[in-house]
Protein backbone atom coordinates (compact mmCIF):
# COMPACT_ATOMS: atom_id res chain seq x y z
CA UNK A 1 -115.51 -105.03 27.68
CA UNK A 2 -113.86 -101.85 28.88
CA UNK A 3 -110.40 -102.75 26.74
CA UNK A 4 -112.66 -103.91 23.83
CA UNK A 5 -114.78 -100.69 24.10
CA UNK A 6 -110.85 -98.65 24.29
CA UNK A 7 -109.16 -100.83 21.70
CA UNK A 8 -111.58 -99.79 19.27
CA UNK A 9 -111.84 -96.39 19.72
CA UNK A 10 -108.14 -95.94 19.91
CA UNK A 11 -107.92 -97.71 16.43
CA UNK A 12 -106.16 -95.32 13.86
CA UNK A 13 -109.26 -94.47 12.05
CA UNK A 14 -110.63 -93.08 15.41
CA UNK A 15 -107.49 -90.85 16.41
CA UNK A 16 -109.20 -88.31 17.94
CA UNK A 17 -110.25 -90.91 20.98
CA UNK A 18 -106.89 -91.48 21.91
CA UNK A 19 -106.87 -90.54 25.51
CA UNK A 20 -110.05 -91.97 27.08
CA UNK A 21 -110.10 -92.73 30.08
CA UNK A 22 -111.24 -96.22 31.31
CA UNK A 23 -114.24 -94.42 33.84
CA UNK A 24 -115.42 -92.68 30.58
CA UNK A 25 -115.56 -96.51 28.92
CA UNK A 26 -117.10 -97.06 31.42
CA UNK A 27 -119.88 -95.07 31.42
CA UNK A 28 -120.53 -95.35 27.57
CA UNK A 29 -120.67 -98.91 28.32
CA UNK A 30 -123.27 -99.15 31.34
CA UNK A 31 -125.48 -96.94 29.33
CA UNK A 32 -125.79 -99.62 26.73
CA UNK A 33 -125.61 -102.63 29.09
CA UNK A 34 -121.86 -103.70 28.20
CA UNK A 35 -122.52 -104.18 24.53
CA UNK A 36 -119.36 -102.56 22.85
CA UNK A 37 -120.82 -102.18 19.47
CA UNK A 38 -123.82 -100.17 20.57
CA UNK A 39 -121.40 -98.65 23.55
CA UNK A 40 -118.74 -97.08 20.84
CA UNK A 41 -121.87 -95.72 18.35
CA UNK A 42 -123.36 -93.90 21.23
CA UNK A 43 -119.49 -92.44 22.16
CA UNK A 44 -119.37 -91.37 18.23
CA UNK A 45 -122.66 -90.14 18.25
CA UNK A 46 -121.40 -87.72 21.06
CA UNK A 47 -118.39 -86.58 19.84
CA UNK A 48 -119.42 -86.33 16.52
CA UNK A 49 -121.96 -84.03 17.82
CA UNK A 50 -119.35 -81.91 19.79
CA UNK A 51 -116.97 -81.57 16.66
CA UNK A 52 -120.02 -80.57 14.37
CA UNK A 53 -120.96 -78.21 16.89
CA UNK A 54 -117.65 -77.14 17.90
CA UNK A 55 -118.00 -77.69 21.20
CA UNK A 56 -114.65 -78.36 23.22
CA UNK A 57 -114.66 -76.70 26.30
CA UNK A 58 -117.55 -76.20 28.51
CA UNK A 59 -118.01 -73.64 31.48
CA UNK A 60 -120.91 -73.15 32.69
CA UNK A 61 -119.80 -69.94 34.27
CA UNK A 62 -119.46 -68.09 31.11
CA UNK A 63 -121.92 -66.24 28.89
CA UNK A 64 -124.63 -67.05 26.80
CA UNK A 65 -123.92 -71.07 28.36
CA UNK A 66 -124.50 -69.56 32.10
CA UNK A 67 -127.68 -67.58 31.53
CA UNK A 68 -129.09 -70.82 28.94
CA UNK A 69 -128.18 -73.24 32.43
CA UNK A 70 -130.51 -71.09 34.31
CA UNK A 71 -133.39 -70.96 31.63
CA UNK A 72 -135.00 -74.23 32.77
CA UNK A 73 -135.39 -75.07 29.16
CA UNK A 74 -133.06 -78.37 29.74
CA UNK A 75 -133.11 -80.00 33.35
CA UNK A 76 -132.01 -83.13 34.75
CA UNK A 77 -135.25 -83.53 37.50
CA UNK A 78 -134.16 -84.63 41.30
CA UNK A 79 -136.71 -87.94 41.45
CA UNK A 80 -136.45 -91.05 39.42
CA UNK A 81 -138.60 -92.97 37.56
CA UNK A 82 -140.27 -96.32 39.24
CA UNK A 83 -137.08 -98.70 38.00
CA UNK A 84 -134.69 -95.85 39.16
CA UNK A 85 -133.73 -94.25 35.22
CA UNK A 86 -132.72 -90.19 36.07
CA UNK A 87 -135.29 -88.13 34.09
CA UNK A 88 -134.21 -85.20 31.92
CA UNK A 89 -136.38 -82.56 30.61
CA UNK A 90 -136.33 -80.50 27.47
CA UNK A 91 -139.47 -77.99 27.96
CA UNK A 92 -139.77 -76.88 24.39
CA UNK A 93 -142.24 -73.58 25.50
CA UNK A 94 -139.23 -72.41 26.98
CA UNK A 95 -137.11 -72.63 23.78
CA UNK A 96 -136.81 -69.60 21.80
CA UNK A 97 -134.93 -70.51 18.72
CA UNK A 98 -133.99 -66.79 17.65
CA UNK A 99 -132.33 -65.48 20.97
CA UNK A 100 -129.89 -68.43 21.00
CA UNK A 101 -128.23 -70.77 19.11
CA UNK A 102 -128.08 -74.69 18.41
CA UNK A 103 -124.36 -74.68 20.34
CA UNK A 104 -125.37 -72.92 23.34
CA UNK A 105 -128.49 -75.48 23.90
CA UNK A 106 -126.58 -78.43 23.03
CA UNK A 107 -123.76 -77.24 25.35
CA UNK A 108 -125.98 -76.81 28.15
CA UNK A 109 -127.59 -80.77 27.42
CA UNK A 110 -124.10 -82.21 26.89
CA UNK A 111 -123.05 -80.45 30.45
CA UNK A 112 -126.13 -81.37 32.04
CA UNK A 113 -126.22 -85.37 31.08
CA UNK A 114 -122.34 -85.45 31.27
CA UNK A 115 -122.96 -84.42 35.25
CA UNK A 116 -125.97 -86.60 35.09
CA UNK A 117 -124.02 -89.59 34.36
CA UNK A 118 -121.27 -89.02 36.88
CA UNK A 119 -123.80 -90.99 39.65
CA UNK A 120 -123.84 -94.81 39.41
CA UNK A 121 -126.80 -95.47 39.65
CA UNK A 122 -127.60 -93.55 36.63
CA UNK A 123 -125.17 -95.43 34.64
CA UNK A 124 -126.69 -98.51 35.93
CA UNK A 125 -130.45 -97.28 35.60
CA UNK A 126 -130.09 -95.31 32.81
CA UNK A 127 -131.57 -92.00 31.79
CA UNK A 128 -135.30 -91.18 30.21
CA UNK A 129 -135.19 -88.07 28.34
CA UNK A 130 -138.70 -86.47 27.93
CA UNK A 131 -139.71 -83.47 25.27
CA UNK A 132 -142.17 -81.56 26.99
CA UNK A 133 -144.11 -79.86 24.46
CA UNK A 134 -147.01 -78.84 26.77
CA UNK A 135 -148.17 -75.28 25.59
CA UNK A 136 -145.37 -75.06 23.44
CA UNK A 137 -146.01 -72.89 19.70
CA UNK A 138 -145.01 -73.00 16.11
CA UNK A 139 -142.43 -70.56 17.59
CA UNK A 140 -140.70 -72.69 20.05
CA UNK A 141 -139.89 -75.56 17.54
CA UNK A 142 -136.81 -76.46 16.08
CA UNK A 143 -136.88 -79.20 13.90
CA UNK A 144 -132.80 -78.98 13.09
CA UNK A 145 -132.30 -79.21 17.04
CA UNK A 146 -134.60 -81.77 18.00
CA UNK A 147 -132.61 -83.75 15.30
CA UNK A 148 -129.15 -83.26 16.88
CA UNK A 149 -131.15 -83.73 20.08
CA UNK A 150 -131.55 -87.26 18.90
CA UNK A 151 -128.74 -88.15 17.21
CA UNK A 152 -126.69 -87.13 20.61
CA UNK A 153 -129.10 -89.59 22.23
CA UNK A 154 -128.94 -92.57 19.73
């Protein structure tokens, strides 16, 4: 599955994938269960998202990404759920769409579930993502990034 899952990204449609690496196949693939089709969407779906975004290179020690980290808005939560999944959560009261912007949030997601995914057993288990909006206003909501929220995620 891994070669399948490499073989077609590396296709020349799909230059931009050239240098994966085999544990990042791997990954993709666990969180779909081994099927390559569904395996190489969600990889699209994730780059895609980083291109549109323009997000290459993430440090989380650098400013605004460092300060959005800390926020709490986006967190990946210590327990697991009953089957083992890691939980993530996006607490939309915390979200205040006019002192940042769609790049900085999505950076901080992308660097949280790409550290998220680095343990085994939550490539195995997977990963629930919940939107909190407990106490959350018309303020908080972003309908644009709870879109690119999802299509990340698809």
């Amino acid at each position: 599955a891994v070669e399948e899952f490499l073989a077609e990204l590396r296709c020349p449609q799909e230059s931009q994938n050239a240098d994966i690496s085999q544990t990042t196949a791997v990954k993709f693939l666990m969180a779909r269960k081994f099927d390559v089709s569904r395996a190489t969407d969600l990889f699209k779906a994730y780059m895609n998202t980083r291109v549109k975004e323009g997000i290459y290179n993430i440090n989380p020690n650098e400013e605004p990404l460092r300060s959005e980290l800390l926020s709490g808005k986006f967190t990946v939560l210590p327990g697991r759920d009953a089957k083992g999944a890691a939980l993530a959560l996006f607490t939309a009261r915390l979200h205040r769409p006019h002192l940042t912007t769609h790049k900085i949030v999505l950076q901080a997601i992308i660097y949280q579930l790409d550290k998220a995914i680095e343990s085994v057993q939550t490539q195995r288990d997977g990963l629930i993502f919940i939107y909190d909006m407990t106490n959350s206003i018309y303020a908080n909501f972003d309908y644009e990034l709870c879109v690119k929220i999802l299509n990340l995620l698809k």
